[in-house]
Coordinates of N, CA and C in Angstrom, one line a residue:
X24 N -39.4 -54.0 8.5 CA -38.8 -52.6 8.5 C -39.7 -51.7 9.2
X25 N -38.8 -51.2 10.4 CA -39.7 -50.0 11.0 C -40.5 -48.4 10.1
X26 N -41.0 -47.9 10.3 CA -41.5 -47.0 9.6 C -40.5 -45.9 9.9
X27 N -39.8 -45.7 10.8 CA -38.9 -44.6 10.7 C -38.1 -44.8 10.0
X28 N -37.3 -46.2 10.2 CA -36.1 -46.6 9.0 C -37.1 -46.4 7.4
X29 N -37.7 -46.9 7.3 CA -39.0 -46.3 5.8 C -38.9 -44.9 5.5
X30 N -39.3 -44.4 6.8 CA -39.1 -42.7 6.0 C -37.8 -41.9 6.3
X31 N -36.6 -42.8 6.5 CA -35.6 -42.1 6.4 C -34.9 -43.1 5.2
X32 N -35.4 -43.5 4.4 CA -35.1 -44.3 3.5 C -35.7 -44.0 2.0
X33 N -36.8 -43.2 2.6 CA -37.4 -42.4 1.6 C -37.5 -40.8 1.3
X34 N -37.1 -40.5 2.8 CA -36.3 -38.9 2.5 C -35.1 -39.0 1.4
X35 N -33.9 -40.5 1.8 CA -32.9 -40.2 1.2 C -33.2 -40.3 -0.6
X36 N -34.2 -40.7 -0.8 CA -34.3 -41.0 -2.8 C -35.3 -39.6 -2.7
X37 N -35.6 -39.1 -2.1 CA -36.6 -38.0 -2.5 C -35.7 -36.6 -2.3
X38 N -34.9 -36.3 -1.5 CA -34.3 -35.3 -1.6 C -33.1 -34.8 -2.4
X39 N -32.1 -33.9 -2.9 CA -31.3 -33.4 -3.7 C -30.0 -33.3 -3.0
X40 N -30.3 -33.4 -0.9 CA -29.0 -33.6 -0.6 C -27.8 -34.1 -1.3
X41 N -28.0 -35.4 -1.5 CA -26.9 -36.7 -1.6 C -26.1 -35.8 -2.6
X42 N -27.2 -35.9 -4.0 CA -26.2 -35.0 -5.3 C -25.7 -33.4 -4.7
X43 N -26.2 -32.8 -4.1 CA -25.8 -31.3 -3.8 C -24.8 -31.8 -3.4
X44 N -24.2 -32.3 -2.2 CA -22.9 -32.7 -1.3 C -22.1 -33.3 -1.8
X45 N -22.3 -33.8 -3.4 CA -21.2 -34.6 -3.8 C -20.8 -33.4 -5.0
X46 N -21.4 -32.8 -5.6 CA -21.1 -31.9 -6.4 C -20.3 -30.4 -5.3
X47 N -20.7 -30.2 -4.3 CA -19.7 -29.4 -3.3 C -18.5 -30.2 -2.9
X48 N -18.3 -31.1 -2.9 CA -16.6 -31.9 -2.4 C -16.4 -32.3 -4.3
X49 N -16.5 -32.4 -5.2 CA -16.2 -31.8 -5.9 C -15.5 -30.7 -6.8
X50 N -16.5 -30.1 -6.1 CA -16.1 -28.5 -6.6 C -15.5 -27.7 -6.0
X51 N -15.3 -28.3 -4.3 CA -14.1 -27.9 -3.6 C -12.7 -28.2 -3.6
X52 N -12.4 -29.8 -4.1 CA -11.6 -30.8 -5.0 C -10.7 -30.0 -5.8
X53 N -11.4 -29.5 -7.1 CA -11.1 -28.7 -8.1 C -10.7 -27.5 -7.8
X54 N -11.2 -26.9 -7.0 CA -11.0 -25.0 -6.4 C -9.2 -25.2 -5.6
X55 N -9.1 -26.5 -5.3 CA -7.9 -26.5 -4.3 C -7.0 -27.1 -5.4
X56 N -6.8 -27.8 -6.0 CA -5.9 -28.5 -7.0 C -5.4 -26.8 -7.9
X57 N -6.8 -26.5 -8.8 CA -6.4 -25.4 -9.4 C -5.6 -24.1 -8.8
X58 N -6.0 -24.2 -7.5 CA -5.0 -23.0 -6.7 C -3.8 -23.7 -6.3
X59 N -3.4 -24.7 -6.0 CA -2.2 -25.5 -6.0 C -1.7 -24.9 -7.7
X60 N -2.1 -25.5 -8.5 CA -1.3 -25.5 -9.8 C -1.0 -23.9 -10.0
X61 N -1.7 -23.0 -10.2 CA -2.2 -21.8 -10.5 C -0.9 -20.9 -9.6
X62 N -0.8 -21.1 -8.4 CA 0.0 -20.5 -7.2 C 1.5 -20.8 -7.1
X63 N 1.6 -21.9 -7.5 CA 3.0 -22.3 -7.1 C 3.6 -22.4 -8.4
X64 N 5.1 -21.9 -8.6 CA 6.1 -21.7 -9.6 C 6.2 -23.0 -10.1
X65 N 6.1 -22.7 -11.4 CA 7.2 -24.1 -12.1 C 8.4 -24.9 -11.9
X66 N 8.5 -23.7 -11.4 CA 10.5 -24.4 -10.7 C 10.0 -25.3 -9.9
X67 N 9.6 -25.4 -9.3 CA 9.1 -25.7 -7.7 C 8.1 -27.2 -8.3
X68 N 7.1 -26.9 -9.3 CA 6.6 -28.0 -10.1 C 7.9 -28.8 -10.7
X69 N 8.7 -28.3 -11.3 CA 9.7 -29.8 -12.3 C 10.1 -30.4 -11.3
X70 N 10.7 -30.0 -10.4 CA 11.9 -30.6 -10.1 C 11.6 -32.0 -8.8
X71 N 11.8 -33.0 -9.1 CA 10.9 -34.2 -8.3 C 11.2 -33.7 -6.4
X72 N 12.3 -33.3 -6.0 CA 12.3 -32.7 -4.6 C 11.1 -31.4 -4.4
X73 N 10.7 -31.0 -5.4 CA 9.3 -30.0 -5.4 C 8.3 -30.8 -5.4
X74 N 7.6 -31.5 -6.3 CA 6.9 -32.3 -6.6 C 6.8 -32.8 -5.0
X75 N 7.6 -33.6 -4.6 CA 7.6 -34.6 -3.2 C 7.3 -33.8 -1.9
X76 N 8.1 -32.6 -2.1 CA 7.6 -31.4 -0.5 C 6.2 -31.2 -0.9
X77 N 5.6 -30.9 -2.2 CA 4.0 -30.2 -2.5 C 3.4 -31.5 -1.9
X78 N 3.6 -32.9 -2.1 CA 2.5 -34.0 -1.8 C 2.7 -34.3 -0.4
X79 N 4.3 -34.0 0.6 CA 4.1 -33.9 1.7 C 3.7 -33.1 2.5
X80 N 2.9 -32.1 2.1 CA 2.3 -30.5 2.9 C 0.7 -31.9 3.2
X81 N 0.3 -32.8 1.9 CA -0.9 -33.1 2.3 C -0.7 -34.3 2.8
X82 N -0.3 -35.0 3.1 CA 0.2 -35.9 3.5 C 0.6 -36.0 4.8
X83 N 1.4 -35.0 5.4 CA 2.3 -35.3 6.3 C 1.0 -34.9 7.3
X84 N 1.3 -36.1 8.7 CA 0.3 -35.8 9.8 C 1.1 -35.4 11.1
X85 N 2.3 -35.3 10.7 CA 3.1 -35.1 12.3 C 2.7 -33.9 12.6
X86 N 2.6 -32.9 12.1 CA 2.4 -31.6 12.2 C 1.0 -31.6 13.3
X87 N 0.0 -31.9 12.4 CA -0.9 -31.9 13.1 C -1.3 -32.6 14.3
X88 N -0.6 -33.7 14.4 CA -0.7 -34.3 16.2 C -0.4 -33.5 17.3
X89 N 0.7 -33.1 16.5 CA 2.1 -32.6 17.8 C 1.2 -30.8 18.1
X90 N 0.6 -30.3 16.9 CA 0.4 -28.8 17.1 C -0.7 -28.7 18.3
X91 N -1.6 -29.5 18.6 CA -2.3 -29.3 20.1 C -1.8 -29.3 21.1
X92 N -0.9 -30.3 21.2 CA 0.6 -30.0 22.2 C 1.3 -29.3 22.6
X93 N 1.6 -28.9 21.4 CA 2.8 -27.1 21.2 C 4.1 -28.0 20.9
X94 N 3.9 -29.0 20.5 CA 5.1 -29.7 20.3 C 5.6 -30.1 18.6
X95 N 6.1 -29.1 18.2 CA 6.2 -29.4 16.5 C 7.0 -29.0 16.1
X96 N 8.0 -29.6 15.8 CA 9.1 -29.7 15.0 C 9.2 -29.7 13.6
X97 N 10.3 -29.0 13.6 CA 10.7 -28.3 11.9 C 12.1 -28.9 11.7
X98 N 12.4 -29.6 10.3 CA 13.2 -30.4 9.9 C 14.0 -28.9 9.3

């Protein structure tokens, strides 16, 4: 084992990054679900055509290919 791979092997158990960065995705995780839940009407929550448009907002990638293009279509 080289000594650089050593002390970048021993930065990683000595420092607080790893757990800081996992408790920010996280806590960013949570901040976005609860403003999902929090924001959007119930109506819009029961109804399984609600339900299926909210999981396609995160889901869907056409949008984003086509939008550096200028090419994006609306159903």
């Amino acid at each position: 084992m080289s000594g650089l791979l050593r002390s970048e092997l021993f930065k990683q158990r000595t420092t607080r990054t790893n757990a800081q960065l996992l408790m920010w995705m996280v806590g960013l995780v949570l901040l976005v679900v609860l403003l999902h839940a929090f924001s959007l009407p119930i109506a819009t929550l029961s109804s399984r055509d609600g339900q299926l448009r909210i999981v396609g907002w995160g889901t869907g990638r056409r949008p984003l290919r086509g939008a550096p293009r200028g090419d994006v279509h609306h159903r």
